[in-house]
Short mmCIF file of C-alpha atoms in Angstrom, two decimals:
data_model
loop_
_atom_site.label_atom_id
_atom_site.label_comp_id
_atom_site.label_asym_id
_atom_site.label_seq_id
_atom_site.Cartn_x
_atom_site.Cartn_y
_atom_site.Cartn_z
CA TYR P 572 0.29 -18.30 12.84
CA TRP P 573 1.28 -19.94 15.26
CA PHE P 574 -1.54 -21.94 16.91
CA PRO P 575 -2.33 -25.49 16.23
CA VAL P 576 -2.69 -26.85 12.45
CA ASP P 577 -6.76 -27.22 13.80
CA LYS P 578 -7.10 -24.06 15.09
CA VAL P 579 -6.03 -23.08 11.45
CA ARG P 580 -6.85 -23.92 9.37
CA ALA P 581 -10.21 -23.86 11.05
CA ASP P 582 -9.50 -20.37 11.23
CA LEU P 583 -8.66 -20.25 7.53
CA ASP P 584 -12.21 -22.44 6.67
CA ALA P 585 -14.13 -18.86 8.06
CA VAL P 586 -12.03 -16.44 5.70
CA VAL P 587 -12.68 -18.90 2.51
CA ALA P 588 -16.62 -19.20 3.72
CA ALA P 589 -15.60 -15.16 4.03
CA GLY P 590 -15.07 -15.99 0.13
CA SER P 591 -11.35 -14.05 1.62
CA HIS P 592 -7.20 -15.42 1.97
CA VAL P 593 -5.44 -14.95 3.92
CA THR P 594 -1.59 -14.08 3.89
CA ILE P 595 0.19 -15.80 6.78
CA TYR P 596 3.29 -17.05 8.49
CA PRO P 597 4.13 -20.10 7.79
CA TYR P 598 6.55 -20.40 10.68
CA PRO P 599 5.23 -23.37 13.56
CA SER P 600 6.52 -21.22 17.21
CA PRO P 601 6.64 -17.78 18.41
CA LYS P 602 10.37 -18.43 18.87
CA MET P 603 12.14 -18.92 14.91
CA VAL P 604 10.54 -15.16 14.39
CA GLU P 605 12.27 -13.71 18.11
CA THR P 606 15.03 -12.29 18.77
CA PRO P 607 17.64 -13.72 19.17
CA ALA P 608 17.38 -16.57 15.78
CA TRP P 609 16.69 -13.71 14.09
CA GLY P 610 20.68 -12.81 13.78
CA LYS P 611 21.24 -17.30 13.21
CA PRO P 612 21.40 -19.42 9.98
CA LEU P 613 18.06 -21.62 9.23
CA THR P 614 19.17 -24.56 12.03
CA ASP P 615 17.99 -28.80 9.72
CA GLU P 616 15.46 -28.20 12.34
CA GLU P 617 14.28 -25.29 12.29
CA ALA P 618 13.53 -26.04 8.00
CA GLU P 619 12.41 -29.54 8.71
CA ALA P 620 9.33 -27.70 11.17
CA LEU P 621 8.97 -25.06 8.65
CA ARG P 622 8.64 -27.72 5.95
CA GLN P 623 6.28 -29.93 8.41
CA ARG P 624 4.33 -26.62 9.02
CA VAL P 625 3.64 -25.56 5.20
CA ARG P 626 2.98 -28.64 4.61
CA ALA P 627 0.08 -29.01 6.51
CA LEU P 628 -1.28 -25.49 5.14
CA LYS P 629 -0.69 -25.03 1.45
CA ASP P 630 -3.34 -27.54 0.82
CA HIS P 631 -6.51 -25.52 2.09
CA PRO P 632 -8.02 -22.75 -0.91
CA GLY P 633 -7.50 -19.74 1.79
CA VAL P 634 -4.13 -19.75 1.97
CA PHE P 635 -2.82 -16.78 -0.51
CA ALA P 636 0.74 -16.18 0.37
CA TRP P 637 3.59 -16.76 2.79
CA TYR P 638 3.99 -13.43 4.65
CA MET P 639 7.79 -14.16 5.59
CA ALA P 640 9.47 -10.83 7.73
CA ASP P 641 7.87 -7.58 8.65
CA GLU P 642 10.48 -4.82 8.93
CA PRO P 643 13.90 -6.77 9.39
CA GLU P 644 16.15 -5.20 9.14
CA LEU P 645 14.88 -3.70 12.14
CA ARG P 646 15.16 -6.19 14.70
CA PRO P 647 18.49 -6.70 12.18
CA ALA P 648 17.53 -10.03 10.68
CA LEU P 649 20.97 -12.69 8.85
CA PRO P 650 19.87 -12.00 5.30
CA ASP P 651 21.24 -15.27 4.45
CA ARG P 652 18.57 -16.84 7.44
CA CYS P 653 15.51 -15.02 5.15
CA ARG P 654 16.46 -17.10 1.32
CA GLN P 655 16.84 -19.82 3.63
CA MET P 656 14.03 -19.44 5.08
CA ARG P 657 12.03 -18.51 1.34
CA GLU P 658 13.94 -21.01 -0.08
CA VAL P 659 12.52 -23.34 1.98
CA LEU P 660 9.34 -22.42 1.16
CA ALA P 661 9.58 -22.37 -2.32
CA ALA P 662 11.04 -26.10 -2.68
CA GLU P 663 8.32 -26.59 -0.87
CA ASP P 664 5.13 -25.12 -1.80
CA PRO P 665 5.91 -23.72 -5.33
CA PHE P 666 2.05 -22.01 -6.26
CA HIS P 667 1.95 -19.94 -3.47
CA PRO P 668 4.16 -16.60 -3.66
CA THR P 669 6.15 -15.38 -0.21
CA ILE P 670 5.82 -11.87 0.67
CA MET P 671 9.18 -10.00 2.12
CA LEU P 672 8.59 -6.09 3.49
CA ASN P 673 10.91 -3.56 4.22
CA ASP P 674 10.67 -0.14 5.77
CA THR P 675 13.43 1.09 4.14
CA ILE P 676 15.66 1.23 0.37
CA ALA P 677 18.69 0.05 2.45
CA GLY P 678 16.15 -2.94 3.36
CA ILE P 679 14.90 -3.46 0.37
CA TYR P 680 18.76 -4.49 -1.36
CA LYS P 681 20.28 -6.05 2.05
CA TYR P 682 16.78 -8.65 1.91
CA VAL P 683 15.68 -8.98 -1.49
CA ASP P 684 16.49 -12.50 -2.01
CA GLY P 685 13.80 -13.67 1.05
CA GLY P 686 10.31 -12.90 -1.05
CA ASP P 687 9.01 -13.33 -4.01
CA ILE P 688 7.25 -10.10 -4.08
CA LEU P 689 8.74 -7.43 -2.31
CA MET P 690 6.45 -5.19 -0.25
CA PRO P 691 7.36 -2.41 1.46
CA ASP P 692 5.65 0.35 3.70
CA PRO P 693 6.70 3.41 3.75
CA TYR P 694 4.56 6.00 5.11
CA PRO P 695 4.81 9.04 4.97
CA CYS P 696 2.90 9.99 8.35
CA PHE P 697 0.89 12.78 8.86
CA ILE P 698 1.39 15.39 10.69
CA LYS P 699 -0.90 17.05 12.42
CA GLY P 700 -2.55 20.33 11.11
CA GLY P 701 0.04 19.75 8.85
CA LEU P 702 1.34 17.96 5.77
CA ALA P 703 2.86 14.36 5.40
CA ALA P 704 5.79 14.17 7.19
CA ARG P 705 7.88 12.64 5.10
CA PRO P 706 7.51 13.59 1.02
CA MET P 707 5.77 11.70 -0.52
CA GLU P 708 7.18 11.27 -3.23
CA LYS P 709 8.86 8.30 -0.71
CA THR P 710 7.04 6.36 -1.98
CA SER P 711 8.28 6.45 -5.23
CA GLU P 712 11.81 5.68 -3.96
CA PHE P 713 10.32 2.65 -2.90
CA MET P 714 8.91 1.01 -5.32
CA LYS P 715 12.39 2.01 -8.22
CA ALA P 716 14.30 0.46 -5.29
CA CYS P 717 11.80 -2.97 -5.86
CA GLY P 718 12.69 -2.99 -9.31
CA ASP P 719 16.85 -1.66 -8.91
CA ALA P 720 17.09 -4.48 -6.14
CA SER P 721 15.53 -7.16 -7.79
CA ARG P 722 16.67 -7.05 -11.30
CA GLY P 723 13.32 -6.61 -12.40
CA ARG P 724 12.58 -10.05 -11.08
CA ARG P 725 10.25 -9.44 -7.70
CA ALA P 726 6.95 -8.79 -8.09
CA ILE P 727 6.38 -5.85 -6.54
CA TRP P 728 2.68 -5.10 -4.16
CA VAL P 729 2.62 -1.72 -1.58
CA THR P 730 1.91 -1.15 1.89
CA PRO P 731 0.43 1.68 1.53
CA GLN P 732 -0.17 3.71 4.89
CA ALA P 733 -3.58 4.00 6.66
CA PHE P 734 -3.83 4.18 9.87
CA ASN P 735 -2.82 7.38 12.50
CA TYR P 736 -0.10 6.81 13.74
CA GLY P 737 -1.11 8.74 16.64
CA ASP P 738 -2.83 5.27 17.75
CA TYR P 739 -0.09 3.78 18.99
CA GLY P 740 1.66 6.40 21.04
CA ARG P 741 2.82 9.20 18.19
CA GLN P 742 2.79 13.17 19.77
CA ASN P 743 0.92 15.34 16.91
CA GLN P 744 -0.10 12.80 13.75
CA ARG P 745 -2.95 12.16 12.25
CA GLY P 746 -4.23 9.96 9.66
CA PRO P 747 -4.76 10.25 5.67
CA THR P 748 -7.21 11.81 4.03
CA LEU P 749 -8.92 10.30 0.95
CA THR P 750 -6.82 12.66 -1.32
CA GLU P 751 -3.34 11.16 0.40
CA LEU P 752 -4.63 7.77 0.48
CA ARG P 753 -5.43 7.85 -3.74
CA ASN P 754 -1.87 9.64 -4.33
CA GLN P 755 -0.32 6.85 -1.72
CA LEU P 756 -2.26 4.01 -4.30
CA TYR P 757 -1.76 5.29 -7.69
CA GLN P 758 1.97 6.54 -6.99
CA VAL P 759 2.79 3.51 -6.66
CA VAL P 760 0.69 2.16 -9.83
CA ILE P 761 3.55 4.86 -12.16
CA TYR P 762 6.10 3.09 -11.14
CA GLY P 763 5.19 -0.45 -11.11
CA ALA P 764 3.05 -1.74 -8.25
CA LYS P 765 0.42 -4.69 -9.17
CA GLY P 766 -0.35 -5.16 -5.48
CA PHE P 767 -1.76 -3.39 -2.22
CA LEU P 768 -2.27 -5.30 1.37
CA TRP P 769 -3.01 -1.51 3.74
CA TYR P 770 -2.10 -1.08 7.14
CA THR P 771 -4.22 -0.96 8.46
CA TYR P 772 -7.86 -2.76 8.82
CA GLY P 773 -8.48 -2.05 12.69
CA GLN P 774 -7.96 1.44 12.34
CA ILE P 775 -11.13 2.01 9.61
CA HIS P 776 -14.00 2.61 12.00
CA ASN P 777 -11.42 5.57 14.39
CA TYR P 778 -11.48 7.82 10.96
CA PRO P 779 -14.20 8.53 8.03
CA ASP P 780 -10.99 8.64 5.93
CA LEU P 781 -11.07 5.47 6.32
CA GLY P 782 -14.20 4.29 6.33
CA VAL P 783 -15.89 6.20 3.57
CA GLY P 784 -12.77 6.43 2.10
CA MET P 785 -11.05 3.13 1.56
CA PRO P 786 -14.24 1.50 0.54
CA TRP P 787 -14.97 3.69 -2.06
CA LEU P 788 -10.98 3.41 -3.35
CA SER P 789 -11.53 -0.20 -3.85
CA TYR P 790 -14.23 0.12 -5.77
CA GLU P 791 -12.62 2.53 -7.71
CA VAL P 792 -10.03 0.06 -7.88
CA ALA P 793 -11.89 -2.58 -8.99
CA ASP P 794 -13.33 -0.11 -11.76
CA LEU P 795 -9.45 0.23 -12.83
CA LYS P 796 -7.24 -2.76 -12.53
CA SER P 797 -7.46 -3.53 -16.06
CA ALA P 798 -5.62 -0.59 -16.60
CA ILE P 799 -3.54 -0.94 -13.89
CA LEU P 800 -1.58 -4.62 -14.16
CA ALA P 801 -1.39 -3.62 -17.67
CA ASP P 802 1.86 -2.75 -18.60
CA PRO P 803 3.56 0.81 -20.04
CA ALA P 804 2.20 2.48 -23.38
CA GLN P 805 3.63 5.57 -23.84
CA ASP P 806 5.48 8.11 -22.34
CA VAL P 807 3.91 11.30 -21.30
CA LYS P 808 5.87 14.64 -22.05
CA VAL P 809 5.60 16.30 -18.64
CA ALA P 810 5.11 20.52 -19.31
CA VAL P 811 5.08 21.80 -14.96
CA GLN P 812 6.80 25.36 -13.61
CA ALA P 813 10.29 24.60 -12.96
CA PRO P 814 11.50 23.23 -10.03
CA LEU P 815 8.26 21.26 -9.31
CA SER P 816 8.33 19.39 -13.10
CA GLN P 817 10.16 16.80 -10.48
CA HIS P 818 7.09 16.83 -8.29
CA ILE P 819 4.41 15.22 -11.39
CA HIS P 820 4.10 11.09 -11.44
CA VAL P 821 2.69 10.28 -14.58
CA SER P 822 2.14 6.68 -16.78
CA THR P 823 -0.39 5.24 -19.60
CA ARG P 824 -1.36 1.99 -19.87
CA ARG P 825 -4.02 1.60 -22.95
CA VAL P 826 -6.81 -1.90 -22.13
CA ALA P 827 -7.87 -2.53 -25.90
CA GLU P 828 -8.61 -0.03 -28.00
CA ASP P 829 -8.85 2.67 -24.33
CA LEU P 830 -5.60 4.94 -23.74
CA TYR P 831 -5.49 5.47 -19.53
CA ILE P 832 -2.86 8.43 -18.48
CA PHE P 833 -2.03 8.14 -13.95
CA ALA P 834 -1.11 11.38 -13.04
CA VAL P 835 -0.27 12.02 -9.17
CA ASN P 836 1.80 15.39 -8.00
CA THR P 837 3.77 14.57 -4.87
CA ALA P 838 4.40 18.19 -4.33
CA THR P 839 3.28 20.72 -1.04
CA GLU P 840 2.20 23.30 -3.08
CA PRO P 841 -0.54 23.04 -6.13
CA GLN P 842 -0.25 22.83 -9.94
CA ASP P 843 -1.08 23.67 -13.12
CA VAL P 844 0.49 20.52 -15.17
CA LYS P 845 0.25 20.21 -19.51
CA LEU P 846 0.31 16.90 -20.52
CA THR P 847 1.08 16.43 -23.73
CA VAL P 848 0.21 12.59 -25.26
CA THR P 849 0.52 11.15 -28.85
CA PRO P 850 -2.42 13.35 -31.51
CA GLY P 851 -5.72 12.77 -32.04
CA ILE P 852 -7.94 12.25 -29.60
CA PRO P 853 -10.44 15.28 -28.79
CA SER P 854 -11.07 15.00 -25.56
CA LEU P 855 -10.20 12.49 -21.79
CA HIS P 856 -12.83 12.41 -19.38
CA VAL P 857 -11.54 12.05 -16.17
CA VAL P 858 -12.43 8.89 -13.15
CA SER P 859 -14.41 10.13 -9.93
CA GLU P 860 -14.87 13.14 -11.28
CA GLN P 861 -17.14 13.78 -13.66
CA ARG P 862 -15.48 15.83 -16.31
CA SER P 863 -13.91 15.59 -19.26
CA VAL P 864 -10.86 18.13 -20.22
CA PRO P 865 -9.83 18.71 -23.89
CA LEU P 866 -6.82 17.91 -25.43
CA ALA P 867 -5.34 21.80 -27.06
CA ASP P 868 -4.01 20.46 -30.86
CA GLY P 869 -5.41 16.81 -29.79
CA LYS P 870 -2.06 16.87 -27.78
CA VAL P 871 -2.58 18.38 -25.33
CA ILE P 872 -4.16 18.50 -21.85
CA ALA P 873 -3.91 21.35 -19.56
CA ASP P 874 -5.06 21.29 -16.55
CA HIS P 875 -4.53 22.04 -12.56
CA PHE P 876 -3.59 20.20 -9.43
CA GLY P 877 -4.12 20.56 -6.06
CA ILE P 878 -1.71 19.54 -2.98
CA TYR P 879 -1.56 15.69 -3.65
CA GLU P 880 -4.42 15.28 -6.42
CA THR P 881 -4.42 12.52 -8.35
CA HIS P 882 -5.94 12.82 -11.81
CA ILE P 883 -6.96 9.75 -14.77
CA TYR P 884 -7.57 10.69 -17.94
CA THR P 885 -9.26 8.11 -19.91
CA THR P 886 -10.96 7.06 -23.33
CA ASP P 887 -13.44 5.34 -21.74
CA ALA P 888 -16.47 6.18 -21.12
CA LYS P 889 -17.61 3.69 -18.47
CA ALA P 890 -15.10 4.34 -16.34
CA GLY P 891 -15.02 7.90 -16.30
CA GLY P 892 -18.73 7.48 -15.44
CA ARG P 893 -17.54 6.31 -11.57
CA THR P 894 -19.21 8.95 -8.82
CA ASP P 895 -17.38 11.87 -8.00
CA ILE P 896 -14.74 11.50 -5.74
CA LYS P 897 -16.27 14.93 -4.23
CA LEU P 898 -19.38 13.54 -3.54
CA ALA P 899 -17.25 10.85 -1.16
CA ILE P 900 -14.93 14.02 0.60
CA THR P 901 -18.66 15.61 1.28
CA THR P 902 -19.80 12.61 3.27
CA ILE P 903 -16.41 12.28 5.57
CA GLN P 904 -15.81 16.12 6.53
CA GLU P 905 -20.18 15.89 7.31
CA GLN P 906 -19.30 12.49 9.10
CA ILE P 907 -16.79 14.54 10.78
CA ALA P 908 -18.28 17.79 11.80
CA ALA P 909 -20.52 15.01 13.20
CA LEU P 910 -18.50 13.91 16.41
CA LYS P 911 -16.97 17.81 16.80
CA LYS P 912 -19.93 18.62 18.67
CA PRO P 913 -19.47 19.40 22.61
CA GLY P 914 -19.11 16.69 25.09
CA ASN P 915 -17.76 14.72 22.77
CA LEU P 916 -14.16 14.74 24.98
CA ALA P 917 -13.39 11.04 23.59
CA TYR P 918 -12.57 12.98 19.63
CA GLU P 919 -9.14 13.18 19.49
CA ASP P 920 -9.55 16.89 17.91
CA SER P 921 -11.68 17.76 21.43
CA GLY P 922 -7.86 18.16 23.81
CA ALA P 923 -8.32 15.74 26.37
CA THR P 924 -6.26 13.47 27.77
CA VAL P 925 -5.96 10.31 28.89
CA GLN P 926 -3.57 8.34 30.90
CA VAL P 927 -3.11 5.07 32.57
CA SER P 928 -1.68 3.82 35.44
CA SER P 929 -0.10 0.38 33.90
CA GLU P 930 2.06 0.50 31.08
CA SER P 931 2.01 -0.41 27.17
CA THR P 932 3.33 -1.37 24.07
CA TYR P 933 2.49 1.92 22.84
CA GLY P 934 3.02 4.54 25.17
CA SER P 935 0.22 4.14 28.47
CA THR P 936 -1.59 8.52 27.41
#
């Protein structure tokens, strides 16, 4: 991001040619986002340098948004500095939003004035041979905090986990499955998020759940875009055996005449659930599952939710006709099985460990 303007604009040209856009730091020098700068108020000289940098790039069609800070609470950064930098950008370029990413709920409140868009990264941290190290509903709690901290005056996006912490040296970690990717995504949809900037594309070739799952999920999201962007439509009564009712998250949307119901299970065990909606609907399609569910008395859905499973119900027959998620999961399983072959010591389940003599940022093992 701090390369010369001509170099950055040339890179942006390539992005536009590929039909995409970039979210980028607006800073003219790494010194502006390093210690000790983060701990001090913005100086007049820094403000002017920031203003000039934005002025030199803001007209490029490849610029989508300005990325203000990545987990500033971990540096830590002075909240006033983040606010001041956002104000400089708002004055110089009111047409591109600024994004603030936080790692903690406390950080969301602390740095709420640092961006137009709040985009936290509530990573569940998946355990090798197990489930999520942190409660899956943590994702929902971050979304609620964004709405509360900003009093509804900030857009809410999210950076979900699409990577394996094990690639950064952490022990006993794994990447998320497609079921877990889908769970994260529709949790945040239910609680008002409108944008998703996953971390990280760099591992997509390492794991079939990412290589197959993320493109599949992207197409599903594209098909459901209108429903995701719509406002909540009606309340749904949830009936499930206590104490697990807190783990069923539901939101309805209406697009023209069609109803959509997003439902996610964050419990670490399966659940049988009844959802009561406005009466008068005989049945609903289940998106990406090639099935329909009848509504008892025209208003009650009775369905089974596996661990971390998501179901999306709709009256829209087109959305209901999407490719079955089971096919994607089968493809993923086949690709994983093909990797588990004799002599493939590089595969993560082989038990082999490689250690290099030089130290690296994320460890040398």
